[in-house]
XYZ file of N, CA and C in Angstrom:
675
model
N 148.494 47.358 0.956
C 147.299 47.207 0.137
C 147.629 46.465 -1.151
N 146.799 45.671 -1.225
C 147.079 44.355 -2.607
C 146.054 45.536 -3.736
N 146.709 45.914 -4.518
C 146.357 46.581 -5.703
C 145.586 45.868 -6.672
N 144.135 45.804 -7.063
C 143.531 45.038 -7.601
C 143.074 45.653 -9.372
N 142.747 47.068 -8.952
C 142.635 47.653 -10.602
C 143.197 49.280 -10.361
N 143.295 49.348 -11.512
C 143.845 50.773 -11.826
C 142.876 51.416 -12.787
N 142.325 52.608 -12.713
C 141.208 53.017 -13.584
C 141.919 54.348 -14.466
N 141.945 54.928 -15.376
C 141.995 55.947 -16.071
C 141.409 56.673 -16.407
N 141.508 58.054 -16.115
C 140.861 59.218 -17.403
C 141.383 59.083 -18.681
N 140.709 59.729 -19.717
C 141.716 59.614 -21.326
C 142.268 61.049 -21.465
N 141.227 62.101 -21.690
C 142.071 63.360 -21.697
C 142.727 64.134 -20.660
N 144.189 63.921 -21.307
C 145.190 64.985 -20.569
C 145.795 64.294 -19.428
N 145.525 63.059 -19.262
C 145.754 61.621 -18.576
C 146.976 60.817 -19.228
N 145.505 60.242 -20.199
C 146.565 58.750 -20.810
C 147.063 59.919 -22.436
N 146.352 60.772 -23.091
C 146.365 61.533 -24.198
C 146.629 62.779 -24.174
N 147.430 63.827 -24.410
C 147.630 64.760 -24.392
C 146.946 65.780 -25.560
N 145.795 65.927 -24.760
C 144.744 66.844 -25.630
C 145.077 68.465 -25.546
N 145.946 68.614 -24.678
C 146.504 69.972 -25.145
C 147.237 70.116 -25.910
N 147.713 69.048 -26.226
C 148.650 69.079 -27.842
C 148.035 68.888 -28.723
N 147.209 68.209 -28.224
C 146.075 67.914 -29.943
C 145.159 68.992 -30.690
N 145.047 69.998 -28.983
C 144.180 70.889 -29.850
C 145.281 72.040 -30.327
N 146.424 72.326 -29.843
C 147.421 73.457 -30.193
C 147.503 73.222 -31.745
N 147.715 71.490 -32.238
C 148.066 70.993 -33.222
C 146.928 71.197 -34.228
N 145.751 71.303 -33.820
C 144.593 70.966 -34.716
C 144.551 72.870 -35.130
N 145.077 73.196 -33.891
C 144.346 75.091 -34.301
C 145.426 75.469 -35.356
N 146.792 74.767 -35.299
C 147.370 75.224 -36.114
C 146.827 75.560 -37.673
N 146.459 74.192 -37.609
C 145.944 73.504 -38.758
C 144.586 74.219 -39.597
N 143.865 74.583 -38.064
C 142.534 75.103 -38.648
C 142.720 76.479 -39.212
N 143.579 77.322 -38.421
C 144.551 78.842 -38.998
C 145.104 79.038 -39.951
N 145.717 78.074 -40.159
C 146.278 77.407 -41.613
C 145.430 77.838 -43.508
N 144.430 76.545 -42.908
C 143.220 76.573 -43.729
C 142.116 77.320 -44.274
N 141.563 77.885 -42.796
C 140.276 78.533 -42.828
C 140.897 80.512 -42.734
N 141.433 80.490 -41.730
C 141.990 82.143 -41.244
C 142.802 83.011 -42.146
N 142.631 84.261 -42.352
C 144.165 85.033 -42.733
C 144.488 85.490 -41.924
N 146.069 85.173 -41.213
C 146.899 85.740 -40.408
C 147.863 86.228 -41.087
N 148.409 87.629 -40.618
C 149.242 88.542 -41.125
C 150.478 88.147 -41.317
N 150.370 87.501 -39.946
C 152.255 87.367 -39.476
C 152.272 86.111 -38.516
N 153.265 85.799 -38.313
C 153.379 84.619 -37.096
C 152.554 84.730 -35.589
N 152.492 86.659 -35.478
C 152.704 86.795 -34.129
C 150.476 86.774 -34.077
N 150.314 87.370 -34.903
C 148.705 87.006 -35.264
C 148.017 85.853 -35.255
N 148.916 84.895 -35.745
C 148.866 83.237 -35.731
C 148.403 82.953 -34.056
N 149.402 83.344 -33.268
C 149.495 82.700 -32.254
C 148.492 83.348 -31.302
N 147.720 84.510 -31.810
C 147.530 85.092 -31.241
C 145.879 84.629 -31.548
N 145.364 83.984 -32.613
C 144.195 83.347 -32.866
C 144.291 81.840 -32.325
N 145.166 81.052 -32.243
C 145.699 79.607 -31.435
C 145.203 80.137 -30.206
N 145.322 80.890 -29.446
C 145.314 81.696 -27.914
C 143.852 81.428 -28.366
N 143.021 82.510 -29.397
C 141.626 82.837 -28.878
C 140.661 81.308 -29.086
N 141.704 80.501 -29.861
C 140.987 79.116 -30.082
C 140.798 78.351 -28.348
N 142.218 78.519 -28.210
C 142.494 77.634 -26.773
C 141.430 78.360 -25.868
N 141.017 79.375 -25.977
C 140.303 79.894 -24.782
C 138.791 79.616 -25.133
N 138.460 79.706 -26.288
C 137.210 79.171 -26.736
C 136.615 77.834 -26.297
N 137.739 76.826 -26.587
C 137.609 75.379 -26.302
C 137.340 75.221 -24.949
N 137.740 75.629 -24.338
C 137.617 75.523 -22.466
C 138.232 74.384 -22.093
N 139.536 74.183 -22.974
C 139.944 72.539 -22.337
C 138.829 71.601 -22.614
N 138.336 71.708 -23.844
C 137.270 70.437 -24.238
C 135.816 70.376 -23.770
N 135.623 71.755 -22.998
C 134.694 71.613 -22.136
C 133.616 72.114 -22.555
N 133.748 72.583 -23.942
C 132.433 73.580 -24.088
C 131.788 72.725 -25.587
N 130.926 73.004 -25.866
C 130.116 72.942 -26.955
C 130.311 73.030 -28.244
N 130.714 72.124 -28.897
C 131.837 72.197 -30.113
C 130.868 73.073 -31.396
N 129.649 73.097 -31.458
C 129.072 74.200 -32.334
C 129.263 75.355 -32.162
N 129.259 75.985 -30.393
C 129.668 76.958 -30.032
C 130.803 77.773 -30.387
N 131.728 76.488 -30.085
C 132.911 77.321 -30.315
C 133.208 77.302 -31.500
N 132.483 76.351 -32.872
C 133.257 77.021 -34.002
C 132.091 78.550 -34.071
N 131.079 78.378 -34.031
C 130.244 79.783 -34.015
C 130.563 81.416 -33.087
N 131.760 80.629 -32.363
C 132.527 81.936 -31.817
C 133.481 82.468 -32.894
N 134.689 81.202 -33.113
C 135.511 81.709 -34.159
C 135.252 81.784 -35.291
N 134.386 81.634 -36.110
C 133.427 82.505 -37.113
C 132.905 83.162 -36.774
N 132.363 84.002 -35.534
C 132.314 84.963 -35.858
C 133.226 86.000 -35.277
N 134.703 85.601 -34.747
C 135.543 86.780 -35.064
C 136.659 86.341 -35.273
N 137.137 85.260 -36.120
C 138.420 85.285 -36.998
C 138.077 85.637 -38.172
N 139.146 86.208 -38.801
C 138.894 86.855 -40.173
C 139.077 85.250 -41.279
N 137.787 84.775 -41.298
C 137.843 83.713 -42.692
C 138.440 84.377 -44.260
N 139.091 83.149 -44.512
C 139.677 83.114 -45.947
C 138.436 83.214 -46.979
N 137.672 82.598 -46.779
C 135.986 82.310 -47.411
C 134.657 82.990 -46.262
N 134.792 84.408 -46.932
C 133.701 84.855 -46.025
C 132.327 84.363 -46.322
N 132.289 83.145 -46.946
C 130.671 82.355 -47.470
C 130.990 81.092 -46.436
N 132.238 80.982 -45.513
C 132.486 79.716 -44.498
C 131.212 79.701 -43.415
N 130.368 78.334 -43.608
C 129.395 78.009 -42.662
C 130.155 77.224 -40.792
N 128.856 77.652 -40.014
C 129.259 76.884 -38.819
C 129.088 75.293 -39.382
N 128.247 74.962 -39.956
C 128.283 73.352 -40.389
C 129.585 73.147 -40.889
N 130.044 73.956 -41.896
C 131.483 73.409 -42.559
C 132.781 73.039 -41.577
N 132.809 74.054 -40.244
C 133.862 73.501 -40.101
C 133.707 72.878 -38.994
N 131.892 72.681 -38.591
C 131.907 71.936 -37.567
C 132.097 70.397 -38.264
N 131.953 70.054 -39.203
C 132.475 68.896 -40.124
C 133.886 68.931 -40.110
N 134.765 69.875 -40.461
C 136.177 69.519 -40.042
C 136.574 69.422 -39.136
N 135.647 70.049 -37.947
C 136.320 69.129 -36.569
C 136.237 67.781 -36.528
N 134.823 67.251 -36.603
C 134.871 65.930 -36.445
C 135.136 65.102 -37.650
N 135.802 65.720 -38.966
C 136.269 64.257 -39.399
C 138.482 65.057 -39.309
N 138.597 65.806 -38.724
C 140.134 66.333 -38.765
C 140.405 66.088 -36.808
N 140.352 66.542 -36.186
C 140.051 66.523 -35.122
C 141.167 65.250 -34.318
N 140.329 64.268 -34.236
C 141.060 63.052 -33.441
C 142.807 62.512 -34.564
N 142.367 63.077 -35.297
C 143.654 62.406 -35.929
C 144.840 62.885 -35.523
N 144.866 64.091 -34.529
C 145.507 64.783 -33.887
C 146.474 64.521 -32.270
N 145.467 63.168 -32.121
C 145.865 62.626 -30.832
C 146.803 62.316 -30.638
N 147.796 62.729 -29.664
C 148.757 62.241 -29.277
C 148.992 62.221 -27.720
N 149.491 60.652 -27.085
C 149.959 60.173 -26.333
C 150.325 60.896 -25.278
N 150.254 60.681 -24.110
C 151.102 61.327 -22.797
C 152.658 60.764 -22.678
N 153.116 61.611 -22.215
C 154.469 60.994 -22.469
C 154.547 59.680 -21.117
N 155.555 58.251 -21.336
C 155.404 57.229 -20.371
C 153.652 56.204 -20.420
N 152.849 56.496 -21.332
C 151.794 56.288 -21.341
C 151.410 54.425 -21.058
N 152.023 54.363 -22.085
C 152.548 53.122 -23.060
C 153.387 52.424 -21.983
N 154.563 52.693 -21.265
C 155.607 51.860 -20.341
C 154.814 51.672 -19.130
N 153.622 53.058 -18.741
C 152.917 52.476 -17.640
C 152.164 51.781 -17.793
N 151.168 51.442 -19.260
C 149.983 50.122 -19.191
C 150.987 48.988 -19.051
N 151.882 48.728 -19.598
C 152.927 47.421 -19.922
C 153.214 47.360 -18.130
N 153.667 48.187 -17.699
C 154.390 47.944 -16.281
C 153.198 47.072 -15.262
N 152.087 48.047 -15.604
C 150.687 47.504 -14.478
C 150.485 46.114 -15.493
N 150.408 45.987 -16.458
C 149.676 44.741 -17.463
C 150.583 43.506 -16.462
N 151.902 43.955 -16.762
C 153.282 42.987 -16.030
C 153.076 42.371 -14.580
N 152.568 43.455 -14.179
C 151.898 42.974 -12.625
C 150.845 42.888 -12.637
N 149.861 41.844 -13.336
C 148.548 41.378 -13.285
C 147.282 42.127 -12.735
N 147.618 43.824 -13.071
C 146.570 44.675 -12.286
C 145.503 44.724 -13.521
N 144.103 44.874 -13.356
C 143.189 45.391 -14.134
C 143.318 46.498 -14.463
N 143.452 46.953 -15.768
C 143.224 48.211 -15.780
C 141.252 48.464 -16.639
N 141.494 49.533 -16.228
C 140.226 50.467 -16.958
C 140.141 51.672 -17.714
N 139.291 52.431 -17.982
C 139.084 53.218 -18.761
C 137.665 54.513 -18.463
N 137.916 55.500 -17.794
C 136.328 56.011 -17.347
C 136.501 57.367 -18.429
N 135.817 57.476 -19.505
C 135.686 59.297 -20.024
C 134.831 59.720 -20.687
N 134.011 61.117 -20.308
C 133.080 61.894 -20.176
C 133.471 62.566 -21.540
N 132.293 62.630 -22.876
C 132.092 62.781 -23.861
C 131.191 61.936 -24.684
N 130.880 62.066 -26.006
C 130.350 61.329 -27.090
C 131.340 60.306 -27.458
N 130.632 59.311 -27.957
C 131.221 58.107 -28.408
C 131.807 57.901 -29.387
N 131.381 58.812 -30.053
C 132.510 59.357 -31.422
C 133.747 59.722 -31.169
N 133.661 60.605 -30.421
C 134.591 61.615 -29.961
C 135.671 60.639 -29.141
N 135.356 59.873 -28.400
C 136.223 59.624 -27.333
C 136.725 57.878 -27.875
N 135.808 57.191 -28.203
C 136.202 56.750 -29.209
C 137.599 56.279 -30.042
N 137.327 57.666 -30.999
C 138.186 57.487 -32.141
C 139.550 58.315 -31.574
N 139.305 58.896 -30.280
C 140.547 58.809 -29.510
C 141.553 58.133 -29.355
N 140.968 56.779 -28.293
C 141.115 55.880 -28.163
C 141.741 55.073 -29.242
N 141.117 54.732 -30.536
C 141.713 53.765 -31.126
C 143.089 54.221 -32.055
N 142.970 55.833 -32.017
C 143.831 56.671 -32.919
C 145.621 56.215 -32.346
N 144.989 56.622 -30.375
C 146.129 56.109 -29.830
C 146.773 54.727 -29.482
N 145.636 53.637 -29.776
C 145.736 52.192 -30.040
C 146.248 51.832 -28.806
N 145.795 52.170 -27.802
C 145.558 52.014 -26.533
C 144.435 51.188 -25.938
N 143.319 50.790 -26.761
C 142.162 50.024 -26.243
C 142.383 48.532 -26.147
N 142.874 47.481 -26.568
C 143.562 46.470 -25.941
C 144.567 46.382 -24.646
N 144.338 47.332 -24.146
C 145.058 47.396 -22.620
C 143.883 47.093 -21.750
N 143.165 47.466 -21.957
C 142.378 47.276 -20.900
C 140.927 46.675 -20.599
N 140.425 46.340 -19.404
C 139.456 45.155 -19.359
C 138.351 45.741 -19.616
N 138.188 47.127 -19.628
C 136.972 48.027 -19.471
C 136.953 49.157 -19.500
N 136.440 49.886 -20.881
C 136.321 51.254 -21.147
C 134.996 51.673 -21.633
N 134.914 52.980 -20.460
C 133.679 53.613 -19.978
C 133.282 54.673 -20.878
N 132.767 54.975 -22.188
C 131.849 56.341 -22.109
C 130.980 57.128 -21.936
N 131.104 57.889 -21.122
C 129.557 58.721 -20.762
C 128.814 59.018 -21.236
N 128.790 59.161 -22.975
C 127.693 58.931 -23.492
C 126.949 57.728 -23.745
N 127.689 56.638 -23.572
C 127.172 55.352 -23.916
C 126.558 54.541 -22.380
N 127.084 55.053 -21.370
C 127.110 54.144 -19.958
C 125.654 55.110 -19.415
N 125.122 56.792 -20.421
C 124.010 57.346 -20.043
C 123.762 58.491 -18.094
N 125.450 58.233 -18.381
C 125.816 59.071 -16.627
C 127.321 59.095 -17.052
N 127.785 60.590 -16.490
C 128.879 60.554 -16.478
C 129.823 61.451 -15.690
N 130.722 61.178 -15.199
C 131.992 61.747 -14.245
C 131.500 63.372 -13.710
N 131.066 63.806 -12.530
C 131.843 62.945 -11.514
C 130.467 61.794 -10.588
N 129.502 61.710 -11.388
C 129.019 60.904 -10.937
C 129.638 59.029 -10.129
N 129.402 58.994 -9.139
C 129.841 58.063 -8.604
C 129.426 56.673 -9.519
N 128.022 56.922 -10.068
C 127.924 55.463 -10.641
C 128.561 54.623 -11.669
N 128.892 56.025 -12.221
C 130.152 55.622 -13.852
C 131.384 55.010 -12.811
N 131.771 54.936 -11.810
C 132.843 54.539 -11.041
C 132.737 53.102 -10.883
N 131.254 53.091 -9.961
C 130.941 52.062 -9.531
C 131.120 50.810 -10.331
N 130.442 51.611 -11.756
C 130.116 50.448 -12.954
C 131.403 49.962 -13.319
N 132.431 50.557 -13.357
C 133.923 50.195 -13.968
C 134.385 49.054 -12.401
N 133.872 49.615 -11.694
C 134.377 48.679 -10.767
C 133.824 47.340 -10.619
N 132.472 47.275 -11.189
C 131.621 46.160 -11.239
C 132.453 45.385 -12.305
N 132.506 45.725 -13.273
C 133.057 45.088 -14.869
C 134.332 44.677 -14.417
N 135.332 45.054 -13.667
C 136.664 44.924 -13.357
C 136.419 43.467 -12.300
N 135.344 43.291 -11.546
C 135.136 42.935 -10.254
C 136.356 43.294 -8.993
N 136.571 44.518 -9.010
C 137.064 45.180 -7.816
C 136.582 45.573 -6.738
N 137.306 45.722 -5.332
C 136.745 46.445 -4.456
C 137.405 48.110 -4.816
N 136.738 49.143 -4.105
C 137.102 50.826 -4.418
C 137.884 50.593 -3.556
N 138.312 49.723 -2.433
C 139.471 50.316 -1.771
C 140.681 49.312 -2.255
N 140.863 48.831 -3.011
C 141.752 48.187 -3.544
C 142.257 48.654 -4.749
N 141.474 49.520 -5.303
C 141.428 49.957 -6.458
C 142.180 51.343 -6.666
N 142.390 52.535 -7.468
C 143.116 53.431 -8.050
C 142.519 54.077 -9.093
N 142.041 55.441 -9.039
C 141.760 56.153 -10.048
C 142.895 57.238 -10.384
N 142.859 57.232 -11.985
C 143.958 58.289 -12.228
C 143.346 59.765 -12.969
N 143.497 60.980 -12.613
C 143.029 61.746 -13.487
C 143.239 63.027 -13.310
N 143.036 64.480 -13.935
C 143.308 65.527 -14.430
C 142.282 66.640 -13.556
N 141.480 65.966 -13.631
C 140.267 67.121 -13.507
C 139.861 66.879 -11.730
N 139.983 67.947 -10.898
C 139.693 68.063 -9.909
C 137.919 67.614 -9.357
N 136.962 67.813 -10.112
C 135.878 67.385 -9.531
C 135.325 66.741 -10.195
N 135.685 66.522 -11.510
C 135.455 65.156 -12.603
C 135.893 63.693 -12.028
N 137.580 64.134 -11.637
C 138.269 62.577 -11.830
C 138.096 62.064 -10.195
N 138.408 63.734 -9.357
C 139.491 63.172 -8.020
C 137.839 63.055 -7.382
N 137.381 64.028 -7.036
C 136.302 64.539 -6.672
C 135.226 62.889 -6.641
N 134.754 62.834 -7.541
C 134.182 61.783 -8.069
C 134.489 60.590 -7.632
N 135.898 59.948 -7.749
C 136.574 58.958 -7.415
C 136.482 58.661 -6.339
N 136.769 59.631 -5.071
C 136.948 59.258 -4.003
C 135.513 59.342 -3.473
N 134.667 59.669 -4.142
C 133.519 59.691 -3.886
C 132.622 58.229 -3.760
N 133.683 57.686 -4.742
C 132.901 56.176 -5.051
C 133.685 55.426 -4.226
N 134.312 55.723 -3.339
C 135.914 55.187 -2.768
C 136.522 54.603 -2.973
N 137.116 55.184 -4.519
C 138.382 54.958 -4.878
C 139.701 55.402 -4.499
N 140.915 55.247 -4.465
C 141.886 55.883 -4.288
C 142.304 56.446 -5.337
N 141.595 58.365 -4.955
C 142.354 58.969 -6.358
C 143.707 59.790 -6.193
N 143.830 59.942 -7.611
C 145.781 60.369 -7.670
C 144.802 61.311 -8.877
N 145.680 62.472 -8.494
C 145.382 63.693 -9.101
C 146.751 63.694 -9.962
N 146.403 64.025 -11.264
C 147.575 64.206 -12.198
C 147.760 65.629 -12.349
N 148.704 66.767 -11.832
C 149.022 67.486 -12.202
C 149.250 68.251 -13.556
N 149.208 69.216 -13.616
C 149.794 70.145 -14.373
C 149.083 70.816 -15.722
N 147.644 70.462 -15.895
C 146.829 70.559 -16.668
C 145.505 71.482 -16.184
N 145.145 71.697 -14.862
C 144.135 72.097 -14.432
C 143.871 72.875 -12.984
N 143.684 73.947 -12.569
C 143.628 74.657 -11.308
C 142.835 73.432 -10.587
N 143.118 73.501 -9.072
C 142.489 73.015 -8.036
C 141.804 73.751 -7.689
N 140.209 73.240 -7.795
C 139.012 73.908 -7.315
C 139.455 74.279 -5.950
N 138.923 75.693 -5.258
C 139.209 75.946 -4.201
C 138.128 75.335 -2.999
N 136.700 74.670 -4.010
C 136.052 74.503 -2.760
C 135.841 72.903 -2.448
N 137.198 72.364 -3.137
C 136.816 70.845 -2.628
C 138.126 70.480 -1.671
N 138.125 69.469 -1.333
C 139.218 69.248 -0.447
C 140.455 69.299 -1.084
N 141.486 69.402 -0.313
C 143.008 69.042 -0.976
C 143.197 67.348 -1.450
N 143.652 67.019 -2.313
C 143.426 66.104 -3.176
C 144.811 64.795 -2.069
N 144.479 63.919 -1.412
C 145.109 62.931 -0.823
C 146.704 62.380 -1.492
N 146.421 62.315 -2.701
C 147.176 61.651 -3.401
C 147.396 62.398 -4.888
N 148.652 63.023 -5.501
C 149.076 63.779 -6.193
C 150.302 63.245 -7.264
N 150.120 63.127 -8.310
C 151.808 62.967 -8.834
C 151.940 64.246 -10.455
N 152.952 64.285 -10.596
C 153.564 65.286 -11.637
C 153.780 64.575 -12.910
N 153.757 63.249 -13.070
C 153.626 62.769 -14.531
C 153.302 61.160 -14.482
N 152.552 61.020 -15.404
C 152.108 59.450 -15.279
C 152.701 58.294 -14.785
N 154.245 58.415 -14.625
C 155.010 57.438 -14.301
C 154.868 57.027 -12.641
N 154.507 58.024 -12.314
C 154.560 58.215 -11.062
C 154.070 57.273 -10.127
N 153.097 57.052 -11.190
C 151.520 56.389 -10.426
C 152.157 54.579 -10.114
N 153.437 54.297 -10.906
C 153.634 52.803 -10.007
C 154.253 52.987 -8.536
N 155.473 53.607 -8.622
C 156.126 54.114 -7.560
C 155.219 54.374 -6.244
N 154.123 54.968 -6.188
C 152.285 55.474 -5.456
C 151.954 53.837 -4.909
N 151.626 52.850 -6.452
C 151.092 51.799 -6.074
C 152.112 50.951 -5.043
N 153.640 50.949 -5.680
C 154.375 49.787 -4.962
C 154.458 50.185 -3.194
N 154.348 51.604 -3.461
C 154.571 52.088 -1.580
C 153.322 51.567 -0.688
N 152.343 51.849 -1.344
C 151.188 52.095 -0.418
C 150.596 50.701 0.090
């Protein structure tokens, strides 16, 4: 198979948003919380991480959870206030997948298209993006708030494939999320590669075709197949 584009997820993909948010809760514990001791610390980081849902939930929500049961430094602290320090503290937090960087250069080297498909606000995903200075890699990046449909909808696929001018079976999706990335992908018939190690496999979709354990992986995948 002549490899024509390569598509991406951003979180937990090309960006390691589980570091960003471990890093950001530090930060927010830091600031806003009184913790006793170290072991309290970690132990509000935990109720943050579980709040967040892996990015998945409702960012008013969840600061309106942890106000209302971390013990604030400023018991006059509003949900507006620190829903403002998420979004102007937040992305500055981003950091890279490890190999991220050697794999756009490797595919760039071999004249593949790459892309960009991710489900969020345009703010948000965004200032991701440019934090990690990753958006000159590629021919086409998708956000679901801006494209008005998003993952695992087949058409956000389609459209990246239109902009790329690819065929789906020539093509390669990379991603994290079992019925977001893989689900979706192969839906649009792409060839997806499930990135490990970030997310349970839904039990009620199929076993995922194509699998690797860290981003590098994904040339080694392309040169075989």
């Amino acid at each position: 198979m002549k490899t024509e584009a390569v598509i991406f997820d951003l979180d937990n993909t090309l960006i390691n948003r589980k570091l960003a948010f471990r890093a950001y809760s530090e930060h927010f514990i830091d600031r806003f919380v009184t913790a006793r001791d170290a072991r309290q610390k970690e132990e509000f980081i935990e109720f943050m991480r579980v709040s967040d849902r892996d990015g998945y939930r409702d960012k008013r929500e969840m600061v309106q959870e942890c106000l209302a049961a971390l013990p604030m430094k400023n018991p006059d602290m509003t949900v507006e206030e620190l829903l403002n320090h998420w979004f102007a503290e937040f992305y500055g937090y981003t950091v890279l997948m490890d190999g991220t960087l050697d794999v756009l250069d490797r595919l760039k080297q071999k004249h593949i298209k790459l892309g960009l498909i991710t489900n969020g606000s345009p703010h948000a995903q965004n200032s991701k993006i440019d934090k990690a200075q990753i958006r000159d890699y590629f021919d086409t990046v998708i956000v679901s708030g801006e494209a008005g449909f998003h993952k695992p909808d087949k058409r956000i696929f389609e459209l990246a494939l239109s902009r790329l001018e690819a065929k789906p079976e020539n093509s390669w999706y990379v991603g994290d999320h079992p019925r977001n990335d893989i689900f979706g992908a192969a839906s649009a018939g792409l060839n997806a590669v499930w990135l490990q190690g970030f997310m349970e496999w839904h039990s009620d979709l199929d076993e995922p075709k194509h699998r690797i354990g860290s981003l590098d992986e994904i040339i080694a995948l392309i040169d075989n197949t």
